[in-house]
Structures are given as structure tokens and as C-alpha cells.
Amino acid sequence: MKEKLLEFKEYIKKIEYMNSATSVLYWDMRVGIPSKGIPYRGEVLGHLSGEIYKLQTSDTMKGFIEYFDGLENLDETTESMVQRAKKNYNQTKKIPEKRYVEYTVLVTKAEAAWEEAKSKSDFNIFKPFLQEVVDFNKEFIGYWGYKTNKYDTLLDFYEPGITVEKLDKVFSGLRVAIVELLNKIKKSDVKPDSSIFTTGFSKERQEAFGLFVLNKMEYDFEAGRLDESVHPFTIEFCNMDVRITTNYHENDLKSALFGSIHEGGHALYEQDIPDSLQGTRLGQGVSMGIHESQSRFYENILGRSKAFWTYFYPELKKTFPEFNSISLDDFYISMNEVLPSLIRIEADELTYSLHIIIRYEIEKALINGEIEVEDLHKVWNAKYKEYLGVEPNNDAEGVLQDTHWSGGSFGYFPSYALGNLYGAQFLEKILKDIPDFYQEIEKGNLSDIHSWLKENIHKYGAIHTPSELIRMVTGEDLNEKYFIEYLNKKYSEIYNLK
Ligand code: CO
């Protein structure tokens, strides 16, 4: 068996090499490629993903899975590795190859159609493509099967173990709590002035301060780098090369700064994964939701806290003396202004989850055939009016704003809100383990919290499922309670609520 395991690991390693090479090409395409080079790069990436598909679904892979699956006395890591390979094999293998290839081609076209539709703000351009993407996903669910709800099958790709039943429960509690808090905030006399962040800040200064914060976070620049791209992202080639990007806007200080902190949170997770998990396919974050819990922890729970700015505000003023006349309190309150808006990625910490709940409800209904693509923009606008009290003027700021659906990523959106919930559950435990947590943050010590996250979450990579992990770390299952408490406490103080 020992020999067979070595062979299996060698085989898995080959897949990881291919993935790593693909990631480098992908990173380069988004960060540095000249525009004329894009079509050929697309061909190369298409070819490579086909080769990876073959390795993952080959008879050799099938042989390994059949040999190891159900074998007793496997250590925890090997068992996880086998189960991951098996799941992956089944997911891809169950789809007829011809349909898989057709879908890959369709998605490329749908992404281009979405871009055109968004730039012209015309949902009709995107509609026929979206219809096909939805039909394909429904057909795939037919191959994969489902237990109680068709949408569960798609959720499982991004957050293994998460179901409609669980999400309905936590999201409905969360929605009610946020709307209640929002109504109180509307009546508050506190009126934050967020114009202080939009007066013009050169890219050079923003970059210098962003690098300062990332260094304090202990992002390892010898195992990573910061570049620019239109949409910020994190990508790993291995645990020793985890890169992040950000996007500078001269008239918005917050965008690049919080973008860098967010991606830095993702990157710490990947950089902290131990060498021993390389070559097992477990050397990565376990799920999108847990990943978002790390990025959002740094961006919001830390990055938008008073303790964080108690240390960083004097530092910020060294780079941006225009803030010298603004008190820490005013700065902090302005940074946390709550303003229901149309665009998800610009939303404040409180209303953000409502944007996600809207998308979740729409996707769930769409995949289960309760609404049609035809109705999407009407449903979208009605939900925005009901939950956030705002209505899009056009499709670009409404149903066309996100790219996810054009790529067929149904089931992805809930990860963002799950990240908020997990993050608050972790915080609850952190405050027990590190009683002087906030005092240390006030001193600029981000080391203790980094060590805690590394020791309790990062070091496991993808060995445990998300539900196992949250239970192991906090002793509880996923729930909305702690995030609601966190929001209530934070915004009651800021908005002086009774
Ligand atoms: Co993220």
C-alpha cells in the first residue's frame, strides 16, 4: 500500500503542477498581458484545462480511487485526499464529455455577451445566453442528482455540506436583524461625512500606505507580491508564491486600501498552509465561505474597527496630512457610514449581506424553476426596493452588475455572507482565547491574531470540511447569532442607538 500511495501522490502532484502553471498564465493575463495577446492566451488556457480535466477523470485516477476508497487505517490527510479526488472525479465524470465541452464554449460566449450587455445596460443582450447557462446547470444537476433541493447540489461546490435548509434559516434571521437595525439607523441624528475619503489621493501615497498595512498584517512579501488589476484578486501558485492585486482610484481612498486588506486576508490563509500538504490537493483553503471569513475578518472586523485605527490613524496621517484636522472618532464614524445602495461591491458592512441574500433567493428560485430568466430584472428590482429601499435606474446597476452568472457560478454568492457569519463566530472564540485582543490591536500588534488564525484554521488547509472546522474551532455549528450581536453592538455605538 505504501508504494501505491507514493504513486498516487506523484499523480496528484502532476495535476498540481498543471494547475500552478495555469495559474501563472491566468495571473499574467489579468495583470500584464498586452490586449492583442488575449485570444491566444485564451486558447492556451483552454487547452491546459482540457489536459487537467483528462488527468482528473482518467482510468488511472479511477484506479487510485477504487483502491483507496473505503480502505481502513488511512491517516486523516490521506483519507481527505482520497475523498476530495473521488468527489472531483464524480463531478466531472458524470457529465457527458460532449456536453462539458459545449458548456465551456458557451460560458466564454456568455461572459463576452454579459460584458457587452453591461456596457450598454441592456439585459436583452445577455438574456438568451443566460437562459442557456441556466438550462445547462439544470441539466448537470440531473446528472449529479440531488436529495431535497436542486440548488443544494450547486451550493455544495463552493461550501461542502451547506444546504438550502440551513441557509434559509440563518439568512432569514440575518435579514430581519439587519432591516431592523437599518430602520433605527435611519432615524439617528449621527450623520457621518464620507466625503473625507474622496478628495483626491495619489496612487503613490495609497500604495505606500497599503504596503505598510500589509507588512503589519505579516503578509510575506518574500512569498508574494502586490500588483494592480481591474478587479482585485488573490491567486496562489504554491504556498510560497501567493500574489494579490488591488485597484487604485485617486478619488476614493477606501477602495484600494480595504481591497488590499481583504486580499491580504485571503493570502495569509494560503501562505500559512504547511509544506506537508503540498502535493495532496489539500494545500488550499477549504471552501469559499471559510476563505471569505479570513478576508472579511481582516477587512471588516479588524480593518473597520476603532482599535485598528487607534494605531493606524496616526500612521495614515503621516502619509495623508489632509486628515490632520479630522479626529479619530469622526474618521472612524465616516468609515462606517451605513448607506443602502445599489452596488454590492460598494456596500457598507451592514447592508452588504442583504445584497447577498437577494442573490441567494433569486438563484434558488431560478434553479428550482420558480422564476424564469425572463422575470429576472423585475424580481431583482422588486427585491432591492423591498430589502434596501432603493431601485436601479438601469440594468447595469441592477441585474447586470455582477459577472458570476455569466460564468455559470450559481451557488457562489452565499459564500460572501457565510464569511461574515463564520468570521463573527471565530471572533467570539478569539475574545475568549485572547482577552486583551483589542488592546493589542490598538498597539499595532497584529501578530497574536495572525498566530491564532494560523494555528486554528490556516494550518489545516482543506483537511476538514467547513462544518467540521467551525465545530472544531468554536464548538458550535454555523449560526447567525454572533454576527447579529456584533452588528448590533458596533452600529449602536456608532449611531448612538438606544
Ligand atoms: Co474575497
Coordinates of C-alpha atoms and ligand atoms in Angstrom, one line a residue:
M1 CA 0.0 0.0 0.0
K2 CA 2.9 2.4 0.8
E3 CA 4.1 2.1 -2.7
K4 CA 0.7 2.7 -4.2
L5 CA 0.3 5.8 -2.0
L6 CA 3.5 7.2 -3.3
E7 CA 2.3 6.6 -6.9
F8 CA -1.0 8.3 -6.1
K9 CA 0.8 11.3 -4.6
E10 CA 3.1 11.6 -7.7
Y11 CA 0.0 11.6 -9.9
I12 CA -1.8 14.2 -7.8
K13 CA 1.4 16.3 -7.9
K14 CA 1.3 16.3 -11.7
I15 CA -2.2 17.8 -11.5
E16 CA -0.9 20.4 -9.1
Y17 CA 1.9 21.3 -11.4
M18 CA -0.5 21.8 -14.2
N19 CA -2.8 23.9 -12.0
S20 CA 0.2 26.0 -10.9
A21 CA 1.3 26.6 -14.5
T22 CA -2.3 27.6 -15.5
S23 CA -2.5 30.0 -12.6
V24 CA 0.7 31.8 -13.6
L25 CA -0.7 32.3 -17.1
Y26 CA -4.0 33.4 -15.7
W27 CA -2.4 35.9 -13.3
D28 CA -0.3 37.3 -16.2
M29 CA -3.4 37.6 -18.3
R30 CA -5.1 39.8 -15.7
V31 CA -2.1 41.8 -14.6
G32 CA 0.2 42.3 -17.6
I33 CA -0.9 40.9 -20.9
P34 CA -1.0 43.2 -24.0
S35 CA -4.5 43.2 -25.3
K36 CA -3.6 41.6 -28.6
G37 CA -2.2 38.6 -26.8
I38 CA -5.5 37.7 -25.1
P39 CA -7.1 35.5 -27.7
Y40 CA -4.1 33.2 -28.0
R41 CA -3.7 33.1 -24.2
G42 CA -7.4 32.0 -24.1
E43 CA -6.6 29.1 -26.4
V44 CA -3.6 28.1 -24.3
L45 CA -5.6 28.1 -21.1
G46 CA -8.4 26.2 -22.8
H47 CA -6.0 23.5 -23.9
L48 CA -4.4 23.2 -20.5
S49 CA -7.7 23.0 -18.7
G50 CA -8.7 20.2 -21.0
E51 CA -5.4 18.4 -20.1
I52 CA -6.2 18.8 -16.4
Y53 CA -9.7 17.5 -17.0
K54 CA -8.2 14.4 -18.6
L55 CA -5.8 13.8 -15.6
Q56 CA -8.7 14.2 -13.1
T57 CA -11.0 11.8 -14.9
S58 CA -8.6 9.2 -16.3
D59 CA -8.7 5.5 -15.7
T60 CA -5.5 5.9 -13.7
M61 CA -7.3 8.2 -11.3
K62 CA -10.3 5.9 -11.2
G63 CA -7.9 3.0 -10.3
F64 CA -6.4 5.0 -7.4
I65 CA -9.8 6.0 -6.0
E66 CA -11.1 2.4 -6.2
Y67 CA -8.0 1.1 -4.5
F68 CA -8.0 3.6 -1.6
D69 CA -11.7 4.4 -1.1
G70 CA -13.0 2.5 2.0
L71 CA -9.6 1.3 2.9
E72 CA -9.1 1.2 6.7
N73 CA -6.3 2.6 8.7
L74 CA -5.7 5.6 6.4
D75 CA -4.4 8.6 8.2
E76 CA -6.6 11.7 8.2
T77 CA -4.8 13.6 5.5
T78 CA -4.7 10.6 3.1
E79 CA -8.4 9.9 3.7
S80 CA -9.3 13.5 2.9
M81 CA -7.1 13.4 -0.2
V82 CA -8.9 10.3 -1.4
Q83 CA -12.4 11.8 -0.7
R84 CA -11.5 15.0 -2.5
A85 CA -10.2 13.2 -5.5
K86 CA -13.3 11.0 -5.6
K87 CA -15.7 13.9 -5.3
N88 CA -13.9 15.7 -8.1
Y89 CA -13.8 12.6 -10.3
N90 CA -17.6 12.0 -9.9
Q91 CA -18.5 15.7 -10.5
T92 CA -16.6 15.8 -13.8
K93 CA -17.1 12.3 -15.0
K94 CA -20.9 12.3 -14.7
I95 CA -21.2 14.9 -17.3
P96 CA -21.0 13.6 -20.9
E97 CA -17.8 14.9 -22.4
K98 CA -19.6 16.4 -25.4
R99 CA -21.9 18.5 -23.1
Y100 CA -19.0 19.6 -20.9
V101 CA -17.1 20.9 -24.0
E102 CA -20.2 22.7 -25.3
Y103 CA -20.8 24.3 -21.9
T104 CA -17.2 25.5 -21.7
V105 CA -17.6 27.2 -25.1
L106 CA -21.0 28.7 -24.1
V107 CA -19.6 30.2 -20.9
T108 CA -16.9 32.0 -22.9
K109 CA -19.5 33.5 -25.2
A110 CA -21.8 34.3 -22.2
E111 CA -19.1 36.2 -20.5
A112 CA -18.5 38.3 -23.6
A113 CA -22.3 38.9 -24.0
W114 CA -22.5 40.0 -20.4
E115 CA -19.7 42.5 -20.8
E116 CA -21.4 44.0 -23.9
A117 CA -24.8 44.0 -22.2
K118 CA -23.4 45.7 -19.1
S119 CA -21.7 48.4 -21.1
K120 CA -24.9 49.1 -23.0
S121 CA -27.0 48.5 -19.9
D122 CA -29.3 46.1 -21.8
F123 CA -30.3 42.9 -20.2
N124 CA -31.8 41.6 -23.5
I125 CA -28.3 41.2 -25.0
F126 CA -27.4 38.8 -22.2
K127 CA -30.7 37.1 -21.7
P128 CA -30.5 34.3 -24.3
F129 CA -27.0 33.3 -23.1
L130 CA -28.0 33.3 -19.5
Q131 CA -31.0 31.1 -20.4
E132 CA -28.7 28.6 -21.9
V133 CA -26.3 28.7 -19.0
V134 CA -29.2 28.1 -16.6
D135 CA -30.5 25.3 -18.7
F136 CA -27.1 23.6 -18.7
N137 CA -26.9 23.9 -14.9
K138 CA -30.3 22.3 -14.5
E139 CA -29.2 19.5 -16.9
F140 CA -26.0 19.0 -14.9
I141 CA -28.0 18.7 -11.7
G142 CA -29.8 15.9 -13.4
Y143 CA -26.5 14.0 -13.9
W144 CA -25.2 14.8 -10.4
G145 CA -28.5 14.2 -8.6
Y146 CA -29.9 15.9 -5.5
K147 CA -31.6 15.0 -2.3
T148 CA -34.1 17.6 -1.3
N149 CA -33.4 20.8 -3.2
K150 CA -31.8 21.1 -6.7
Y151 CA -29.8 24.2 -5.6
D152 CA -28.1 22.2 -2.8
T153 CA -26.0 20.4 -5.5
L154 CA -24.6 23.7 -6.7
L155 CA -24.1 25.1 -3.2
D156 CA -22.0 22.1 -2.4
F157 CA -19.3 23.0 -4.9
Y158 CA -18.4 26.2 -3.0
E159 CA -19.4 25.3 0.5
P160 CA -19.5 21.5 1.0
G161 CA -22.3 20.5 3.4
I162 CA -24.3 23.7 3.1
T163 CA -27.9 23.3 2.1
V164 CA -31.0 25.5 1.3
E165 CA -32.5 24.3 4.6
K166 CA -29.5 25.7 6.6
L167 CA -29.2 28.9 4.6
D168 CA -32.9 29.7 4.7
K169 CA -32.7 29.6 8.4
V170 CA -29.6 31.6 9.0
F171 CA -30.3 34.1 6.2
S172 CA -33.9 34.8 7.3
G173 CA -32.7 35.6 10.9
L174 CA -29.9 37.8 9.5
R175 CA -32.2 39.7 7.1
V176 CA -34.7 40.5 9.8
A177 CA -31.9 41.7 12.2
I178 CA -30.3 43.9 9.5
V179 CA -33.5 45.5 8.4
E180 CA -34.4 46.3 12.0
L181 CA -31.0 47.9 12.6
L182 CA -31.2 49.8 9.4
N183 CA -34.6 51.3 10.3
K184 CA -33.1 52.5 13.6
I185 CA -30.1 54.0 11.9
K186 CA -32.3 56.0 9.5
K187 CA -33.8 57.8 12.5
S188 CA -30.4 58.5 14.1
D189 CA -29.0 62.1 14.4
V190 CA -25.5 60.9 13.7
K191 CA -24.6 61.8 10.1
P192 CA -21.2 60.5 9.0
D193 CA -19.4 62.6 6.4
S194 CA -17.8 60.1 4.0
S195 CA -16.7 62.9 1.6
I196 CA -13.4 63.0 3.5
F197 CA -12.4 59.9 1.6
T198 CA -13.0 61.3 -1.9
T199 CA -10.9 64.4 -2.1
G200 CA -8.0 63.1 -4.2
F201 CA -5.1 60.9 -3.2
S202 CA -2.3 60.0 -5.5
K203 CA -1.7 56.4 -6.3
E204 CA 1.9 56.5 -5.0
R205 CA 0.7 57.6 -1.5
Q206 CA -2.1 55.0 -1.4
E207 CA 0.4 52.3 -2.5
A208 CA 2.9 53.3 0.2
F209 CA 0.3 53.1 3.0
G210 CA -1.2 49.9 1.6
L211 CA 2.2 48.2 1.8
F212 CA 2.7 49.5 5.3
V213 CA -0.6 47.8 6.4
L214 CA 0.2 44.6 4.6
N215 CA 3.6 44.3 6.3
K216 CA 2.0 44.9 9.7
M217 CA -0.5 42.1 8.8
E218 CA 2.5 39.9 8.2
Y219 CA 1.8 39.2 4.6
D220 CA 5.0 37.7 3.5
F221 CA 6.4 39.7 0.5
E222 CA 9.2 37.1 0.0
A223 CA 6.3 34.6 -0.8
G224 CA 4.1 37.1 -2.6
R225 CA 3.7 40.4 -4.3
L226 CA 1.2 43.2 -4.8
D227 CA 0.1 44.3 -8.3
E228 CA -2.7 46.1 -9.9
S229 CA -5.7 44.8 -11.8
V230 CA -9.2 46.0 -12.6
H231 CA -10.8 43.6 -10.1
P232 CA -8.7 42.8 -7.1
F233 CA -7.9 39.1 -6.5
T234 CA -5.6 36.6 -4.8
I235 CA -4.0 33.7 -6.6
E236 CA -1.6 31.0 -5.4
F237 CA 0.9 29.1 -7.4
C238 CA 2.0 27.3 -4.2
N239 CA 2.2 28.3 -0.5
M240 CA 5.5 30.1 -1.2
D241 CA 4.0 32.2 -4.0
V242 CA 0.7 33.8 -3.2
R243 CA 0.0 37.0 -5.0
I244 CA -2.5 39.8 -4.5
T245 CA -3.8 42.7 -6.6
T246 CA -5.5 45.9 -5.9
N247 CA -7.0 48.8 -7.9
Y248 CA -6.3 52.5 -7.1
H249 CA -8.8 55.2 -7.5
E250 CA -7.5 58.7 -6.9
N251 CA -10.9 59.9 -5.7
D252 CA -11.5 57.0 -3.3
L253 CA -9.1 56.3 -0.5
K254 CA -11.1 53.3 0.8
S255 CA -11.4 51.2 -2.3
A256 CA -7.7 50.2 -2.8
L257 CA -7.0 50.2 1.0
F258 CA -9.7 47.8 2.0
G259 CA -9.3 45.9 -1.2
S260 CA -5.6 45.2 -0.2
I261 CA -6.5 44.3 3.4
H262 CA -9.2 41.9 2.1
E263 CA -6.9 40.2 -0.4
G264 CA -4.2 40.2 2.2
G265 CA -6.6 38.2 4.5
H266 CA -7.1 35.6 1.7
A267 CA -3.3 35.5 1.1
L268 CA -2.3 34.8 4.7
Y269 CA -4.6 31.8 4.7
E270 CA -2.8 30.3 1.6
Q271 CA 0.7 31.4 2.8
D272 CA 0.2 29.7 6.2
I273 CA -0.7 26.3 4.7
P274 CA 2.1 23.9 5.7
D275 CA 4.5 22.3 3.2
S276 CA 3.3 18.9 4.2
L277 CA 0.0 19.5 2.4
Q278 CA 1.6 20.3 -0.9
G279 CA 1.1 17.5 -3.4
T280 CA -2.2 16.3 -1.8
R281 CA -4.6 18.8 -3.3
L282 CA -5.5 19.8 0.3
G283 CA -2.9 22.6 0.3
Q284 CA -5.6 25.3 -0.2
G285 CA -8.4 27.0 1.7
V286 CA -11.2 24.5 2.4
S287 CA -14.1 26.5 0.9
M288 CA -15.1 29.8 -0.4
G289 CA -17.0 30.7 2.7
I290 CA -14.1 29.9 5.1
H291 CA -11.8 31.9 2.7
E292 CA -14.2 34.9 2.8
S293 CA -14.2 34.6 6.6
Q294 CA -10.5 35.3 6.6
S295 CA -10.5 38.2 4.1
R296 CA -13.6 39.8 5.8
F297 CA -12.1 39.3 9.2
Y298 CA -9.2 41.5 8.2
E299 CA -11.2 43.9 6.1
N300 CA -14.1 44.5 8.4
I301 CA -13.8 43.0 11.9
L302 CA -10.2 44.4 12.2
G303 CA -9.9 46.9 9.4
R304 CA -13.1 48.9 10.2
S305 CA -12.6 48.7 14.0
K306 CA -11.8 51.6 16.3
A307 CA -8.9 49.6 17.8
F308 CA -7.3 49.1 14.4
W309 CA -7.4 52.8 13.6
T310 CA -6.2 53.8 17.1
Y311 CA -2.9 52.5 15.9
F312 CA -3.1 53.1 12.2
Y313 CA -4.7 56.6 12.0
P314 CA -1.6 58.4 13.2
E315 CA 0.4 56.4 10.7
L316 CA -2.2 57.3 8.0
K317 CA -1.8 61.0 8.8
K318 CA 1.9 60.8 8.2
T319 CA 1.2 59.8 4.6
F320 CA -2.0 61.8 4.2
P321 CA -1.6 65.1 6.2
E322 CA -5.0 66.3 4.9
F323 CA -6.5 64.2 7.7
N324 CA -4.7 66.2 10.4
S325 CA -7.8 68.3 11.2
I326 CA -10.1 65.3 11.5
S327 CA -10.5 63.5 14.8
L328 CA -10.1 59.7 15.1
D329 CA -13.8 59.5 16.1
D330 CA -15.0 61.3 13.1
F331 CA -12.7 59.3 10.9
Y332 CA -14.0 56.1 12.3
I333 CA -17.6 57.0 12.1
S334 CA -17.2 58.2 8.5
M335 CA -15.5 55.0 7.5
N336 CA -18.5 53.0 8.8
E337 CA -21.3 55.1 7.2
V338 CA -24.3 53.0 6.5
L339 CA -26.0 53.8 3.2
P340 CA -28.3 51.4 1.4
S341 CA -27.1 51.4 -2.2
L342 CA -27.4 49.5 -5.5
I343 CA -23.9 48.1 -6.0
R344 CA -22.8 45.1 -3.9
I345 CA -19.1 45.7 -4.0
E346 CA -19.5 49.3 -2.8
A347 CA -21.9 48.3 0.0
D348 CA -21.1 49.1 3.7
E349 CA -20.5 46.3 6.2
L350 CA -24.2 46.3 7.5
T351 CA -26.1 46.3 4.2
Y352 CA -23.7 44.0 2.3
S353 CA -25.3 40.8 3.4
L354 CA -28.7 42.0 2.1
H355 CA -27.2 42.2 -1.4
I356 CA -26.1 38.5 -1.0
I357 CA -29.5 37.4 0.4
I358 CA -31.2 38.9 -2.6
R359 CA -28.9 37.0 -5.0
Y360 CA -29.4 33.8 -3.0
E361 CA -33.2 34.0 -3.1
I362 CA -33.1 34.7 -6.8
E363 CA -30.7 31.8 -7.7
K364 CA -32.6 29.3 -5.5
A365 CA -35.9 30.2 -7.3
L366 CA -34.3 30.2 -10.7
I367 CA -32.6 26.8 -10.4
N368 CA -35.8 25.3 -9.0
G369 CA -37.9 26.7 -11.9
E370 CA -39.9 29.0 -9.6
I371 CA -38.9 32.1 -11.7
E372 CA -37.7 32.4 -15.2
V373 CA -34.7 34.2 -16.7
E374 CA -37.4 36.4 -18.4
D375 CA -38.5 37.7 -15.0
L376 CA -35.1 38.3 -13.5
H377 CA -34.8 42.0 -13.8
K378 CA -38.3 42.6 -12.5
V379 CA -37.6 40.3 -9.5
W380 CA -34.3 41.9 -8.9
N381 CA -35.7 45.4 -8.8
A382 CA -38.6 44.4 -6.6
K383 CA -36.3 42.8 -4.0
Y384 CA -33.9 45.8 -3.9
K385 CA -36.9 48.0 -3.2
E386 CA -38.2 45.7 -0.5
Y387 CA -34.9 45.0 1.3
L388 CA -32.8 48.0 0.7
G389 CA -35.3 50.7 -0.3
V390 CA -33.5 51.5 -3.5
E391 CA -34.4 50.9 -7.1
P392 CA -31.9 50.6 -10.0
N393 CA -32.3 53.1 -12.8
N394 CA -30.9 50.7 -15.4
D395 CA -29.8 47.1 -15.8
A396 CA -26.1 47.9 -15.4
E397 CA -26.6 49.0 -11.8
G398 CA -29.2 46.2 -11.3
V399 CA -29.3 42.7 -12.6
L400 CA -26.2 43.0 -14.8
Q401 CA -23.8 44.3 -12.1
D402 CA -22.0 41.0 -11.3
T403 CA -20.1 38.7 -13.6
H404 CA -20.8 35.5 -11.6
W405 CA -23.9 34.3 -13.6
S406 CA -22.2 34.7 -17.0
G407 CA -19.6 32.2 -15.8
G408 CA -22.2 29.8 -14.5
S409 CA -21.2 30.3 -10.9
F410 CA -24.6 29.7 -9.3
G411 CA -24.2 28.9 -5.6
Y412 CA -21.1 31.1 -5.2
F413 CA -22.7 34.3 -3.8
P414 CA -23.8 32.8 -0.4
S415 CA -20.0 32.3 0.4
Y416 CA -19.6 36.1 1.0
A417 CA -22.3 36.2 3.6
L418 CA -21.2 32.9 5.1
G419 CA -17.8 34.5 5.5
N420 CA -19.4 37.2 7.7
L421 CA -21.1 34.7 9.9
Y422 CA -18.1 32.4 10.3
G423 CA -15.9 35.4 11.0
A424 CA -18.1 36.6 13.9
Q425 CA -18.2 33.1 15.3
F426 CA -14.4 33.0 15.2
L427 CA -14.2 36.4 16.9
E428 CA -16.3 35.1 19.8
K429 CA -13.8 32.4 20.4
I430 CA -10.8 34.7 19.8
L431 CA -12.1 37.1 22.5
K432 CA -12.1 34.1 24.9
D433 CA -8.6 32.9 23.9
I434 CA -7.0 36.4 23.7
P435 CA -8.8 38.5 26.4
D436 CA -6.7 41.6 25.5
F437 CA -7.3 41.2 21.8
Y438 CA -8.5 44.7 21.1
Q439 CA -5.8 46.3 23.4
E440 CA -3.1 44.5 21.4
I441 CA -4.6 45.7 18.1
E442 CA -4.6 49.3 19.5
K443 CA -0.8 48.9 19.9
G444 CA -0.5 47.7 16.3
N445 CA 0.2 44.1 17.3
L446 CA -1.4 42.0 14.5
S447 CA 0.9 39.1 15.3
D448 CA -1.2 37.4 18.0
I449 CA -4.3 37.3 15.9
H450 CA -2.3 36.1 12.9
S451 CA -0.9 33.2 15.0
W452 CA -4.3 32.4 16.3
L453 CA -5.8 32.1 12.8
K454 CA -2.8 30.1 11.6
E455 CA -3.0 27.7 14.5
N456 CA -6.8 27.2 14.5
I457 CA -7.7 27.5 10.8
H458 CA -4.9 28.0 8.2
K459 CA -2.7 25.1 9.1
Y460 CA -5.4 22.6 8.3
G461 CA -5.7 23.6 4.7
A462 CA -8.6 21.6 3.2
I463 CA -8.3 18.5 5.5
H464 CA -11.6 19.2 7.3
T465 CA -14.9 20.2 5.8
P466 CA -16.2 23.7 6.7
S467 CA -18.8 22.3 9.1
E468 CA -16.1 20.2 10.9
L469 CA -13.8 23.1 11.1
I470 CA -16.3 25.6 12.6
R471 CA -17.3 23.0 15.1
M472 CA -13.7 22.1 16.0
V473 CA -12.8 25.7 16.5
T474 CA -15.8 27.2 18.1
G475 CA -17.7 24.1 19.5
E476 CA -20.8 25.3 17.6
D477 CA -22.4 24.9 14.2
L478 CA -22.9 27.7 11.7
N479 CA -25.3 30.2 13.1
E480 CA -26.2 33.9 12.6
K481 CA -26.3 34.8 16.3
Y482 CA -22.8 36.2 16.8
F483 CA -22.7 38.2 13.6
I484 CA -26.0 39.9 14.6
E485 CA -24.7 40.6 18.1
Y486 CA -21.5 42.1 16.5
L487 CA -23.5 44.3 14.2
N488 CA -25.9 45.5 16.9
K489 CA -23.0 46.4 19.2
K490 CA -20.9 48.1 16.6
Y491 CA -23.7 50.2 15.0
S492 CA -25.4 51.1 18.3
E493 CA -22.2 52.7 19.4
I494 CA -21.6 54.5 16.1
Y495 CA -25.1 55.7 15.6
N496 CA -25.8 56.3 19.2
L497 CA -28.9 54.0 19.2
K498 CA -31.0 53.2 22.2
Ligands
CO1 CO -12.7 37.7 -1.3

